[in-house]
CSV table of C-alpha atoms in Angstrom, one decimal:
chain,number,residue,atom,x,y,z
A,1,MET,CA,154.7,113.1,-91.1
A,2,ARG,CA,155.3,110.1,-88.8
A,3,PHE,CA,151.9,110.0,-87.3
A,4,ASP,CA,152.5,106.1,-86.9
A,5,ASP,CA,155.2,106.8,-84.3
A,6,ILE,CA,152.8,108.7,-81.9
A,7,ALA,CA,152.1,106.6,-78.6
A,8,ARG,CA,148.5,105.8,-78.4
A,9,THR,CA,146.5,104.3,-75.6
A,10,SER,CA,145.5,100.6,-76.0
A,11,PRO,CA,142.7,99.8,-76.5
A,12,SER,CA,142.1,103.1,-78.4
A,13,ILE,CA,139.5,105.5,-76.9
A,14,PRO,CA,136.8,106.0,-79.4
A,15,ARG,CA,136.3,109.6,-80.6
A,16,GLU,CA,133.9,111.1,-82.9
A,17,PHE,CA,133.1,114.5,-84.7
A,18,THR,CA,130.8,115.7,-87.4
A,19,ASN,CA,132.2,116.5,-90.9
A,20,PHE,CA,129.7,118.2,-93.1
A,21,PRO,CA,129.8,118.1,-96.8
A,22,MET,CA,132.3,120.3,-98.5
A,23,SER,CA,130.0,120.6,-101.3
A,24,VAL,CA,126.4,120.0,-102.2
A,25,SER,CA,125.5,120.1,-106.0
A,26,LEU,CA,122.6,119.4,-108.1
A,27,VAL,CA,122.7,117.4,-111.4
A,28,ASP,CA,119.8,117.0,-113.9
A,29,HIS,CA,119.8,114.2,-116.5
A,30,SER,CA,117.1,115.8,-118.6
A,31,ALA,CA,119.5,118.7,-119.0
A,32,PRO,CA,122.7,116.7,-119.0
A,33,SER,CA,125.2,119.6,-119.6
A,34,HIS,CA,123.4,122.1,-117.4
A,35,VAL,CA,125.6,123.4,-114.5
A,36,PHE,CA,123.8,124.3,-111.3
A,37,ASN,CA,125.2,127.3,-109.4
A,38,ASP,CA,124.6,129.0,-106.2
A,39,TYR,CA,124.7,132.5,-107.3
A,40,LEU,CA,121.5,133.3,-105.9
A,41,ALA,CA,122.5,132.4,-102.4
A,42,MET,CA,125.8,134.1,-102.5
A,43,ARG,CA,126.2,137.5,-100.8
A,44,THR,CA,128.7,140.1,-100.9
A,45,THR,CA,130.8,141.2,-97.8
A,46,ARG,CA,133.8,143.5,-97.1
A,47,ALA,CA,135.9,140.3,-97.4
A,48,GLY,CA,134.4,139.3,-100.7
A,49,THR,CA,131.6,137.2,-102.1
A,50,ILE,CA,130.8,134.2,-99.8
A,51,SER,CA,128.4,131.3,-100.1
A,52,PRO,CA,126.4,130.2,-97.2
A,53,ASN,CA,126.9,126.9,-95.5
A,54,ASP,CA,123.3,125.7,-96.0
A,55,ARG,CA,122.7,124.2,-99.4
A,56,LYS,CA,119.7,123.3,-101.2
A,57,VAL,CA,118.9,119.7,-101.8
A,58,HIS,CA,116.5,118.8,-104.6
A,59,VAL,CA,115.6,115.3,-105.8
A,60,THR,CA,113.1,114.7,-108.6
A,61,GLN,CA,112.6,112.0,-111.4
A,62,THR,CA,115.5,113.8,-113.3
A,63,VAL,CA,117.4,115.9,-110.7
A,64,SER,CA,119.6,114.3,-107.9
A,65,THR,CA,122.0,115.9,-105.4
A,66,ILE,CA,125.5,115.0,-105.1
A,67,PHE,CA,127.3,115.3,-101.7
A,68,GLN,CA,131.0,115.4,-101.5
A,69,PHE,CA,133.0,114.7,-98.3
A,70,ARG,CA,136.7,114.5,-97.3
A,71,ALA,CA,138.0,112.4,-94.4
A,72,ILE,CA,140.1,115.0,-92.6
A,73,ASP,CA,141.7,113.3,-89.6
A,74,TRP,CA,144.7,110.9,-89.5
A,75,GLY,CA,143.9,107.5,-87.7
A,76,MET,CA,140.0,107.8,-87.7
A,77,GLU,CA,139.4,105.3,-90.6
A,78,ASN,CA,135.9,104.4,-89.4
A,79,CYS,CA,133.4,106.8,-91.1
A,80,GLU,CA,129.7,106.8,-90.8
A,81,LEU,CA,127.4,108.5,-93.2
A,82,HIS,CA,124.1,109.9,-91.6
A,83,VAL,CA,121.0,111.0,-93.5
A,84,ALA,CA,118.4,112.6,-91.2
A,85,ILE,CA,115.2,113.7,-92.7
A,86,PRO,CA,111.9,115.0,-90.9
A,87,PRO,CA,108.6,113.4,-91.8
A,88,VAL,CA,107.1,114.0,-95.3
A,89,ASP,CA,103.6,114.2,-96.4
A,90,ARG,CA,103.5,111.4,-98.8
A,91,PRO,CA,105.8,108.2,-98.8
A,92,THR,CA,108.8,108.5,-101.2
A,93,THR,CA,111.7,106.1,-102.0
A,94,LEU,CA,115.1,107.7,-102.5
A,95,ALA,CA,118.2,105.8,-103.7
A,96,LEU,CA,121.7,106.6,-102.3
A,97,TYR,CA,124.6,105.8,-104.4
A,98,ARG,CA,128.4,106.0,-104.0
A,99,LEU,CA,130.3,107.6,-106.8
A,100,ASN,CA,133.6,106.8,-108.2
A,101,ALA,CA,135.6,109.8,-107.1
A,102,THR,CA,139.0,109.9,-105.6
A,103,VAL,CA,139.8,113.7,-106.0
A,104,PRO,CA,137.4,116.6,-105.2
A,105,LEU,CA,135.1,117.3,-108.0
A,106,ASP,CA,134.9,120.8,-109.5
A,107,ILE,CA,131.4,121.9,-108.7
A,108,SER,CA,131.6,125.0,-111.1
A,109,THR,CA,131.6,122.6,-113.9
A,110,LEU,CA,129.7,119.6,-112.5
A,111,SER,CA,126.7,118.5,-114.7
A,112,PHE,CA,125.0,115.1,-115.1
A,113,ASN,CA,127.3,114.4,-118.1
A,114,VAL,CA,130.7,114.9,-116.2
A,115,ARG,CA,129.7,113.5,-112.8
A,116,PRO,CA,131.6,110.5,-111.7
A,117,PRO,CA,130.0,107.1,-112.4
A,118,ARG,CA,128.0,105.2,-109.8
A,119,VAL,CA,129.9,102.4,-108.3
A,120,ALA,CA,127.5,100.8,-105.8
A,121,LYS,CA,123.9,101.5,-104.6
A,122,LEU,CA,124.3,101.8,-100.8
A,123,SER,CA,120.5,101.6,-100.0
A,124,ASN,CA,116.9,102.8,-100.8
A,125,ILE,CA,115.9,105.1,-98.2
A,126,VAL,CA,112.2,105.4,-97.6
A,127,LEU,CA,110.7,108.6,-96.5
A,128,GLY,CA,107.4,108.7,-94.6
A,129,GLN,CA,105.4,109.9,-91.7
A,130,ASP,CA,108.2,109.2,-89.2
A,131,SER,CA,111.5,111.0,-88.9
A,132,LEU,CA,114.3,109.1,-90.6
A,133,ASP,CA,117.8,108.5,-89.3
A,134,TRP,CA,119.6,106.3,-91.7
A,135,HIS,CA,123.2,105.6,-91.4
A,136,ARG,CA,125.9,103.4,-92.7
A,137,LYS,CA,129.6,102.7,-91.8
A,138,LEU,CA,132.3,103.1,-94.3
A,139,SER,CA,136.1,102.8,-94.2
A,140,CYS,CA,138.0,105.8,-94.8
A,141,ALA,CA,141.6,106.9,-94.7
A,142,MET,CA,143.0,110.5,-94.2
A,143,ASP,CA,142.2,112.7,-97.2
A,144,ASP,CA,139.9,110.2,-98.9
A,145,VAL,CA,137.2,112.0,-100.9
A,146,LEU,CA,133.9,110.2,-100.8
A,147,VAL,CA,131.1,111.3,-103.0
A,148,PHE,CA,127.5,110.4,-102.9
A,149,GLU,CA,124.4,110.8,-105.0
A,150,LEU,CA,120.8,110.9,-103.7
A,151,ALA,CA,118.3,110.2,-106.3
A,152,CYS,CA,114.9,109.0,-106.8
A,153,SER,CA,114.5,105.1,-106.6
A,154,GLU,CA,113.9,103.5,-110.0
A,155,ASP,CA,111.0,102.0,-108.1
A,156,GLU,CA,109.2,105.3,-107.6
A,157,VAL,CA,106.2,105.8,-109.7
A,158,SER,CA,107.0,108.3,-112.6
A,159,GLY,CA,106.2,112.0,-111.2
A,160,SER,CA,105.7,110.9,-107.5
A,161,CYS,CA,109.3,111.9,-106.5
A,162,ASP,CA,109.7,115.5,-105.9
A,163,ILE,CA,111.4,116.2,-102.5
A,164,GLU,CA,113.3,119.6,-101.7
A,165,TRP,CA,114.7,120.7,-98.4
A,166,TRP,CA,117.9,122.5,-97.1
A,167,GLN,CA,121.1,120.8,-95.9
A,168,ALA,CA,121.9,122.8,-92.8
A,169,ARG,CA,124.9,122.9,-90.6
A,170,GLU,CA,123.2,124.4,-87.5
A,171,GLU,CA,120.7,122.2,-85.9
A,172,THR,CA,117.2,123.6,-85.6
A,173,ALA,CA,114.1,122.4,-83.9
A,174,PRO,CA,113.1,118.7,-85.0
A,175,GLY,CA,111.4,118.5,-88.3
A,176,GLU,CA,112.7,121.8,-89.6
A,177,CYS,CA,115.7,120.8,-91.4
A,178,PHE,CA,117.7,118.1,-93.3
A,179,THR,CA,121.2,117.4,-92.1
A,180,THR,CA,123.7,115.0,-93.6
A,181,LEU,CA,126.2,114.2,-91.1
A,182,TYR,CA,129.5,112.4,-91.8
A,183,GLU,CA,130.7,111.3,-88.4
A,184,ILE,CA,134.3,109.8,-88.1
A,185,ARG,CA,134.4,107.5,-85.2
């Protein structure tokens, strides 16, 4: 497409936008072949069956959540993953992993058995009485698929990790929602 031939200002003017996950899916290592679906959240309209943008996130000792993103703009190779979570009643440590995926995952067949392998642990994320706004810069190129898994940390005491919320695109009052933001800067 010859995007490289377009004249650009120098130095470049930083721009940013928010790119929400194209999918949010659950996997369960205690039921490794189970495929979670969002049929309960689907609704029928005149145009057909649609799934809402808000997705359930659930993390327990056995269940983890997989977030899938696509870098959608040319020339904006600096990505930043944001995880914002309101205060929680009891401290919990979650682990965020990067998964080895270069093509979009088929969420209709995604289970623990077929999820991409973990390639790196990005961080332990400690939830507590204060709101959390964790972020990490990543390099990305146009059309890159970036997949992350949020799971209980291996350091968590057995049975103490059970967190659930909705990943929401629409911002609500502080403390009412969880939003995973993927900002391209």
